[in-house]
Coordinates of C-alpha atoms in Angstrom, one line a residue:
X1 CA 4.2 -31.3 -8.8
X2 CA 0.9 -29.8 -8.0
X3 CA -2.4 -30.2 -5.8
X4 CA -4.9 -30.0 -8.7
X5 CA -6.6 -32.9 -9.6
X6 CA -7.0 -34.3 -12.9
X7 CA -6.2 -36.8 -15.4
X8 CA -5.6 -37.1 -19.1
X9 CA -7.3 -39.2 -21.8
X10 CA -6.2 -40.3 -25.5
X11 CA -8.1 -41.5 -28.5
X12 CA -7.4 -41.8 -31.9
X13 CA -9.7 -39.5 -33.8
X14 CA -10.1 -38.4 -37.5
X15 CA -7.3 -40.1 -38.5
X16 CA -5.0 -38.4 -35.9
X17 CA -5.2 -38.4 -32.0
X18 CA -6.5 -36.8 -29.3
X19 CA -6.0 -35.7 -25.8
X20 CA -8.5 -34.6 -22.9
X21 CA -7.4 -33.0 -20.0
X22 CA -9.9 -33.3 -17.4
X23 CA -9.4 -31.2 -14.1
X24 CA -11.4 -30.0 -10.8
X25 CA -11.3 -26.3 -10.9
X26 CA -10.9 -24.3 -7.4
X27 CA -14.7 -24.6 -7.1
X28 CA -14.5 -28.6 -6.8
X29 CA -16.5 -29.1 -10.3
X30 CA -14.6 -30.8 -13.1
X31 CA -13.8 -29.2 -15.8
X32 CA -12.0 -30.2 -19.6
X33 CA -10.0 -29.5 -22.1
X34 CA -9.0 -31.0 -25.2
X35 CA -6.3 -31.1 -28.4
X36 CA -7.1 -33.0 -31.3
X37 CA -5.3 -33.7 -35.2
X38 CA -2.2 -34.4 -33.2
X39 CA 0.0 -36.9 -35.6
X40 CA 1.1 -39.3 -33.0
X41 CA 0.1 -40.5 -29.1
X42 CA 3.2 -38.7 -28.2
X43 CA 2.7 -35.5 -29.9
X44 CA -0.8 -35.5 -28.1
X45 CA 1.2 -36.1 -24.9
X46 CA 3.4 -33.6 -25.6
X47 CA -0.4 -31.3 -26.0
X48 CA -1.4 -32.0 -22.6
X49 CA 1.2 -31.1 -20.8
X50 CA 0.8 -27.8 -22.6
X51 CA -3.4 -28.1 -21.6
X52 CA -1.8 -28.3 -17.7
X53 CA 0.5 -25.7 -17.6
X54 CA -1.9 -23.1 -19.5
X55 CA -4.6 -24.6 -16.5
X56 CA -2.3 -24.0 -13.9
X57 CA -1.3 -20.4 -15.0
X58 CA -5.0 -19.6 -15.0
X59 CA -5.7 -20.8 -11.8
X60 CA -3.1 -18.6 -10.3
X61 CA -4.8 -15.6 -12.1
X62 CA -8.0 -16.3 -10.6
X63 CA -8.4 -14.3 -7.1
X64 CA -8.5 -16.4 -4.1
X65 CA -12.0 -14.3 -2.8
X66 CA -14.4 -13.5 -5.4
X67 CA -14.8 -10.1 -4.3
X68 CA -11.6 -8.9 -5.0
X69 CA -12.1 -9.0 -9.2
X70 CA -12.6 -5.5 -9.8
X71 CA -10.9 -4.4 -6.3
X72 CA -9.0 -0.7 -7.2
X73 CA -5.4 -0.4 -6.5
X74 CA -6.6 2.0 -3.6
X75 CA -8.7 -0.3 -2.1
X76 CA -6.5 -3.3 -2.6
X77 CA -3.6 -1.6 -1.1
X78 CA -6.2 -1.0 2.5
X79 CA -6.6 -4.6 2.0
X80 CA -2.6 -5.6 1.8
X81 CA -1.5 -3.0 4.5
X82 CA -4.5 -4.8 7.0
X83 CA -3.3 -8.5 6.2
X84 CA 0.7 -7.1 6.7
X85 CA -0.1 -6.2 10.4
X86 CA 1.8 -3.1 9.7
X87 CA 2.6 -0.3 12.0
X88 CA 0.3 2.9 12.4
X89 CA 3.1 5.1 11.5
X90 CA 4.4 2.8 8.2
X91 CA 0.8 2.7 7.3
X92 CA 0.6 6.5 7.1
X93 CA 4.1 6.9 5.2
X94 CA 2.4 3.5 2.4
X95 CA -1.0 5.7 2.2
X96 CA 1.2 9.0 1.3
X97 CA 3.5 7.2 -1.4
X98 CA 0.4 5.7 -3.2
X99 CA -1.1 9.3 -3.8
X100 CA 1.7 10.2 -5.6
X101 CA 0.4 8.3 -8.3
X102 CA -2.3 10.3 -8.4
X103 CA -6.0 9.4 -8.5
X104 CA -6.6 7.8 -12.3
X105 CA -3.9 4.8 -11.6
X106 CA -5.4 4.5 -7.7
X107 CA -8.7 4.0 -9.6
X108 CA -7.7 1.3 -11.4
X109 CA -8.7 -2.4 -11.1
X110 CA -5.6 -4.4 -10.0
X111 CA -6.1 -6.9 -12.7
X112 CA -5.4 -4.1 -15.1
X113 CA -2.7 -2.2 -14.2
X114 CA 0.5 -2.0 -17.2
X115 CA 4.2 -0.9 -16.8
X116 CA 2.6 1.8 -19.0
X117 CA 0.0 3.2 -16.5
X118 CA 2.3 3.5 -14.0
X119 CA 5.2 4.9 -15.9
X120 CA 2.6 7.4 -17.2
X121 CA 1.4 8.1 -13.4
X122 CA 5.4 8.6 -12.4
X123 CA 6.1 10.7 -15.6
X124 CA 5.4 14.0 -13.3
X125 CA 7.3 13.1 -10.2
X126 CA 9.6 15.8 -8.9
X127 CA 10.7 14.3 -5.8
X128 CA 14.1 13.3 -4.0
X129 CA 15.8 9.9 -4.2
X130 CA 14.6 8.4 -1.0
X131 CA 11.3 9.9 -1.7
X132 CA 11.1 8.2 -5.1
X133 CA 12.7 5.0 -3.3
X134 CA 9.6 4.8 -1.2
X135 CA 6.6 5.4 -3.5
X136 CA 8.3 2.7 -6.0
X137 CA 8.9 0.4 -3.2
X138 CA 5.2 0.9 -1.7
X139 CA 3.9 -0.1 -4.7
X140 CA 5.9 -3.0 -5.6
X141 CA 5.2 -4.6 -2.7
X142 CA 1.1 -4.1 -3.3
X143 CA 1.2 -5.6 -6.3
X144 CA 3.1 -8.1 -5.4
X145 CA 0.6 -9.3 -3.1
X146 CA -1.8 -8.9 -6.0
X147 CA -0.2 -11.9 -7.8
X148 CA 0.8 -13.7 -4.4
X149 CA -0.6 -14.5 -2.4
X150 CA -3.9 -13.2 -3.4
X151 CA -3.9 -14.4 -7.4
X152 CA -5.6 -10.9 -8.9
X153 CA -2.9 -11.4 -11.9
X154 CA 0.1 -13.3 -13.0
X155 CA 2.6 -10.4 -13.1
X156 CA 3.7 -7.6 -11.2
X157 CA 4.0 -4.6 -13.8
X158 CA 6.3 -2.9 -11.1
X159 CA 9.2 -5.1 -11.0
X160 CA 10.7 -3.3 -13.6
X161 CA 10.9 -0.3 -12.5
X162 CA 14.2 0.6 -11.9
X163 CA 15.8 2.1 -8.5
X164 CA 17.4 5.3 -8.5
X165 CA 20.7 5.3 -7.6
X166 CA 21.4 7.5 -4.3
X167 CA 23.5 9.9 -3.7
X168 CA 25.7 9.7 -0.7
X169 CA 23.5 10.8 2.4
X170 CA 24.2 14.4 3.5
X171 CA 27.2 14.5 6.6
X172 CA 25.7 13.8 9.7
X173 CA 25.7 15.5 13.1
X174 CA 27.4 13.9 15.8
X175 CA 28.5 15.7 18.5
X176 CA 32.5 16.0 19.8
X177 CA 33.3 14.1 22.9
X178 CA 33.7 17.7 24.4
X179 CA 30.6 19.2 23.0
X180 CA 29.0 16.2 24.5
X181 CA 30.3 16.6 27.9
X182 CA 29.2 19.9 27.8
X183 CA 25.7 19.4 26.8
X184 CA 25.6 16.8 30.0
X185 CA 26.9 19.2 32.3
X186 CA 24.0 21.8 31.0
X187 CA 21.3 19.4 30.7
X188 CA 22.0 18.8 34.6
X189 CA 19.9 22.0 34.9
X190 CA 17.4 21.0 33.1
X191 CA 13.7 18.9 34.5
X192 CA 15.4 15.5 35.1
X193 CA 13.8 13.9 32.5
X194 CA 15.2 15.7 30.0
X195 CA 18.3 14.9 31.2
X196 CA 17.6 11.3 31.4
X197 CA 16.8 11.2 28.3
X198 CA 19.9 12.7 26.1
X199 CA 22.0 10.3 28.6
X200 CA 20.0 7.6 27.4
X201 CA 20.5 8.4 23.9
X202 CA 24.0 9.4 24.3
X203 CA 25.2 6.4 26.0
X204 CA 23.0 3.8 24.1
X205 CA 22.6 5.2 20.9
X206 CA 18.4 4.2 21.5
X207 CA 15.7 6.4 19.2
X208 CA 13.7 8.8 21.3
X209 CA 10.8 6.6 20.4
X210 CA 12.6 3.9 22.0
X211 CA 13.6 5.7 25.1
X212 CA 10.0 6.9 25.5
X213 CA 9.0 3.4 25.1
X214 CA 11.0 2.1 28.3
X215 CA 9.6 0.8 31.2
X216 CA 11.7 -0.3 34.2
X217 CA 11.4 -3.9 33.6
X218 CA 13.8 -3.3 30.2
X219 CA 16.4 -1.6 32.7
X220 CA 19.0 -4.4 34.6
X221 CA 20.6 -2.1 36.8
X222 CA 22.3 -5.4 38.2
X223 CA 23.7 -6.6 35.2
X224 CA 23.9 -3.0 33.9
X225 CA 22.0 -4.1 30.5
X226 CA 18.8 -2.1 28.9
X227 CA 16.5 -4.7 26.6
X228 CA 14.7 -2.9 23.6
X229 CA 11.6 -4.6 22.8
X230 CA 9.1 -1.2 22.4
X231 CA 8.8 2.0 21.4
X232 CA 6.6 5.2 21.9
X233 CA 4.4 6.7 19.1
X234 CA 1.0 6.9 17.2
X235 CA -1.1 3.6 17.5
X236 CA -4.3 5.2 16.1
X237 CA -6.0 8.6 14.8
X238 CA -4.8 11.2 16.9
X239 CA -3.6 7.6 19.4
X240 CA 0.1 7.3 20.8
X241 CA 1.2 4.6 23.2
X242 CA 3.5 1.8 23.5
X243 CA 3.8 -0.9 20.8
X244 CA 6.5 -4.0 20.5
X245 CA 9.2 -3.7 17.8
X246 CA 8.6 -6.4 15.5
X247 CA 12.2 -8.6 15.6
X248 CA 14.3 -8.4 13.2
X249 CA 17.5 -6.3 11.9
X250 CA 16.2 -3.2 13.4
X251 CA 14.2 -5.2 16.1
X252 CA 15.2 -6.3 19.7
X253 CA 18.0 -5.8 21.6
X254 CA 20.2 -5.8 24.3
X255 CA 22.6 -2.3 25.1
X256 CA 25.4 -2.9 27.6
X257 CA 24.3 -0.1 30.4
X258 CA 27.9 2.3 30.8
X259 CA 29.2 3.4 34.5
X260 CA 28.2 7.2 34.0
X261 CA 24.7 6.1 32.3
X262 CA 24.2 3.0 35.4
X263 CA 24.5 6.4 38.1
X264 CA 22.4 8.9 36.6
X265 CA 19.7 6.1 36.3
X266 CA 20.0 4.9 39.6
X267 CA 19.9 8.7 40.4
X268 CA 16.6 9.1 38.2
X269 CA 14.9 6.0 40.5
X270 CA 15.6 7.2 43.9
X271 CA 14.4 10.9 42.9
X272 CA 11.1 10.8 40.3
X273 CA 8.1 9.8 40.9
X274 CA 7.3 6.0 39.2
X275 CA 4.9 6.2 36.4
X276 CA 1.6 4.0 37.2
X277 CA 1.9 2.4 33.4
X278 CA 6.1 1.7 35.1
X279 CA 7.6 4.1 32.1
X280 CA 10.7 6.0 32.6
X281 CA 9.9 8.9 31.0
X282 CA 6.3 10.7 31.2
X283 CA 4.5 10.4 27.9
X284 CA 3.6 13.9 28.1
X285 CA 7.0 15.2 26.8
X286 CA 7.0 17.8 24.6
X287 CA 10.1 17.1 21.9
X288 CA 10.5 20.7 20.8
X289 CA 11.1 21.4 24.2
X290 CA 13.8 18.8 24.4
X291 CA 15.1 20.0 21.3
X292 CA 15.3 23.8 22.4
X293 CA 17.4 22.5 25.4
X294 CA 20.0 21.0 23.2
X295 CA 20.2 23.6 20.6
X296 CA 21.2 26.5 23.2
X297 CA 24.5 24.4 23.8
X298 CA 24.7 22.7 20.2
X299 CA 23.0 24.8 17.8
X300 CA 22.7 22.5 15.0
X301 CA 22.0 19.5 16.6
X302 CA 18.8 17.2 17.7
X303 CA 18.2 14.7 20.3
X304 CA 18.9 12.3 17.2
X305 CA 22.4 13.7 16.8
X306 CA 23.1 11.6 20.3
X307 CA 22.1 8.5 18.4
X308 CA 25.0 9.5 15.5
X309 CA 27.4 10.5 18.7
X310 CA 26.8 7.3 20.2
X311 CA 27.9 5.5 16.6
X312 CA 30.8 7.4 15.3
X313 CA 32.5 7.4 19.3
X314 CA 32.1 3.6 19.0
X315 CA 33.3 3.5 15.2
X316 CA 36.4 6.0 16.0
X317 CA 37.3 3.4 19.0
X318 CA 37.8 0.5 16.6
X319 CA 34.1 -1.4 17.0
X320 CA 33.7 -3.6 14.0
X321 CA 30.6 -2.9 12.0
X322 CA 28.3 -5.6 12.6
X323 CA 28.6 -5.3 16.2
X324 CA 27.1 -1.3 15.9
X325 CA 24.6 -2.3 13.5
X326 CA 23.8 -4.7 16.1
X327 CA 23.5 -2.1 19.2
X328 CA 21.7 0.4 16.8
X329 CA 19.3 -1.7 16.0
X330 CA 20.1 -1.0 12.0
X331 CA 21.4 -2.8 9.2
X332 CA 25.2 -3.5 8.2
X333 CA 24.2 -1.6 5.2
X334 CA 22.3 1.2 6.9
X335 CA 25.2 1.8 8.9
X336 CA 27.6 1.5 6.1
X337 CA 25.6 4.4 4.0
X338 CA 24.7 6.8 7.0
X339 CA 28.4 6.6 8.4
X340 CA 29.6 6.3 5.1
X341 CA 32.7 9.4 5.9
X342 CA 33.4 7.2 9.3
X343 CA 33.7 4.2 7.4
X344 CA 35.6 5.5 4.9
X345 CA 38.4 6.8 7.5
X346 CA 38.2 3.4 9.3
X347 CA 39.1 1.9 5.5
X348 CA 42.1 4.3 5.4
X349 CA 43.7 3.5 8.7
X350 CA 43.3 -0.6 7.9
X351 CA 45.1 0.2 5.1
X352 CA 47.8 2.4 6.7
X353 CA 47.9 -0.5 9.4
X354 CA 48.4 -3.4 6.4
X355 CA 51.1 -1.3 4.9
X356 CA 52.8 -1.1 8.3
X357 CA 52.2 -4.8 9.0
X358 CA 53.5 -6.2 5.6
X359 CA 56.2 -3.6 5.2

């Protein structure tokens, strides 16, 4: 039932009984408790397995490193997000969700932190669902760690906060087939990267990040397949590189490589210059520029509106969910909410289809 050692030991005593617990405490050095004026043996039984339980839920309290007693919540959280491994960039986005609880709860000790101190620290918030999504969630997950694995308290006083609600996402901007063709055809005057690059997205549905991450070992031009395993962006302080994706819903995978998409890269190899680090693109890309291109044929769109294009065309051509969560590297549930209109029109023809089927 448990690794702690100990044992129990009964006696009668003053006309009733009593019960010892004795125990080793995380130090190694034994340690006891007792009961006594119990009525009977087993009402003093009954006593120590009370003495255990209250034992064991103090030895979870008690922090796993001395030095972490009177850690701060700001502090602490450093100490989670180095232990997590986590990404520069998710690091930055944890750091900016704790200050919006402002600097008397960051000062705190960990060990005594209430649901009160932090619905007093949120009682100012003016912020947007997601926004208010992600400093709850960034803290949850902190002190969560506090009681697990790192035993500064028994309780995490932000599990009961509760989650807003969402509202449905704004519509998205996805490009027509023919405004897509037409950006193609423009972008074809354009420094051949940039053109590489909305192909890329447009015909794999990849994140810039992704596409900047590349390197010619991910591209099968044999079997026409690109493998996404990395992705371009800040590593460090004023750092950017190349860093794996972690696997995982949103982690590797494999894009099927289309006809017009195999050409252009083909194209691409037999005319540029290879990079000495073997990336497709040059890191020195400047994304406003990229952007600039697009918006003089699109105005209201971004090189992440290819990413949406590349979803809905795949979604108005009958691809079951899964399988685009799959290629996107999202969640069924991220691409249920983000294409929530698309998925909504799919629903409808289903259900014209059933009616037709079963009429």
């Amino acid at each position: 039932m448990t690794d702690l050692t100990y044992h129990f030991s009964f006696r009668e005593k003053d006309r009733g009984w009593q019960v010892i617990l004795s125990y080793k405490d995380q130090a190694g050095r034994w340690r006891q408790k007792s009961r006594q004026g119990l009525a009977t043996k087993k009402a003093a039984k009954a006593a120590g397995e009370k003495l255990l339980a209250d034992v064991l839920d103090a030895m979870k309290s008690q922090p796993i490193a001395p030095e972490l007693v009177d850690i701060t919540l700001a502090e602490f959280a450093e100490y989670v997000f180095r232990s997590r491994n986590l990404a520069y960039n998710s690091v930055l986005a944890y750091r900016y969700a704790l200050k919006n609880y402002g600097p008397k709860l960051l000062s705190m000790p960990v060990r005594k932190i209430t649901y009160l101190d932090i619905q007093h620290a949120m009682s100012a918030w003016q912020c947007a669902d997601a926004s208010y999504q992600l400093y709850v969630t960034c803290l949850k997950m902190v002190l969560s760690s506090a009681v697990d694995p790192y035993h500064l308290r028994q309780d995490n006083p932000a599990s009961r906060l509760k989650p807003r609600k969402l509202n449905r996402r704004h519509k998205i901007r996805a490009l027509t087939q023919k405004e897509f063709d037409r950006l193609m055809e423009n972008m074809k005057t354009r420094p051949m990267k940039y053109y590489v690059i909305c192909a890329i997205a447009g015909y794999t549905g990849m994140r810039l990040g992704e596409i900047m991450g590349l390197t010619w070992d991910d591209i099968d031009l044999k079997n026409r397949q690109v493998s996404v395993t990395k992705q371009y962006g800040r590593i460090g302080h004023g750092k950017r590189g190349i860093m794996n994706i972690k696997n995982g819903a949103a982690g590797h995978r494999v894009i099927p490589i289309p006809a017009k998409l195999w050409q252009i890269l083909l194209a691409y190899r037999h005319t540029e210059p290879r990079q000495i680090s073997g990336q497709l693109i040059p890191p020195k890309l400047l994304h406003r520029t990229l952007d600039g291109y697009i918006k003089k044929v699109v105005p209201d769109a971004s090189i992440h509106s290819l990413r949406h294009t590349y979803a809905t065309m795949l979604l108005a051509h009958g691809t079951d969910i899964k399988t685009v969560s799959a290629l996107l590297g999202d969640t069924v549930s991220t691409v249920l909410n983000v294409y929530v209109d698309y998925t909504d029109d799919m629903r409808r023809k289903a259900a014209q289809s059933i009616e037709k089927i079963f009429a």
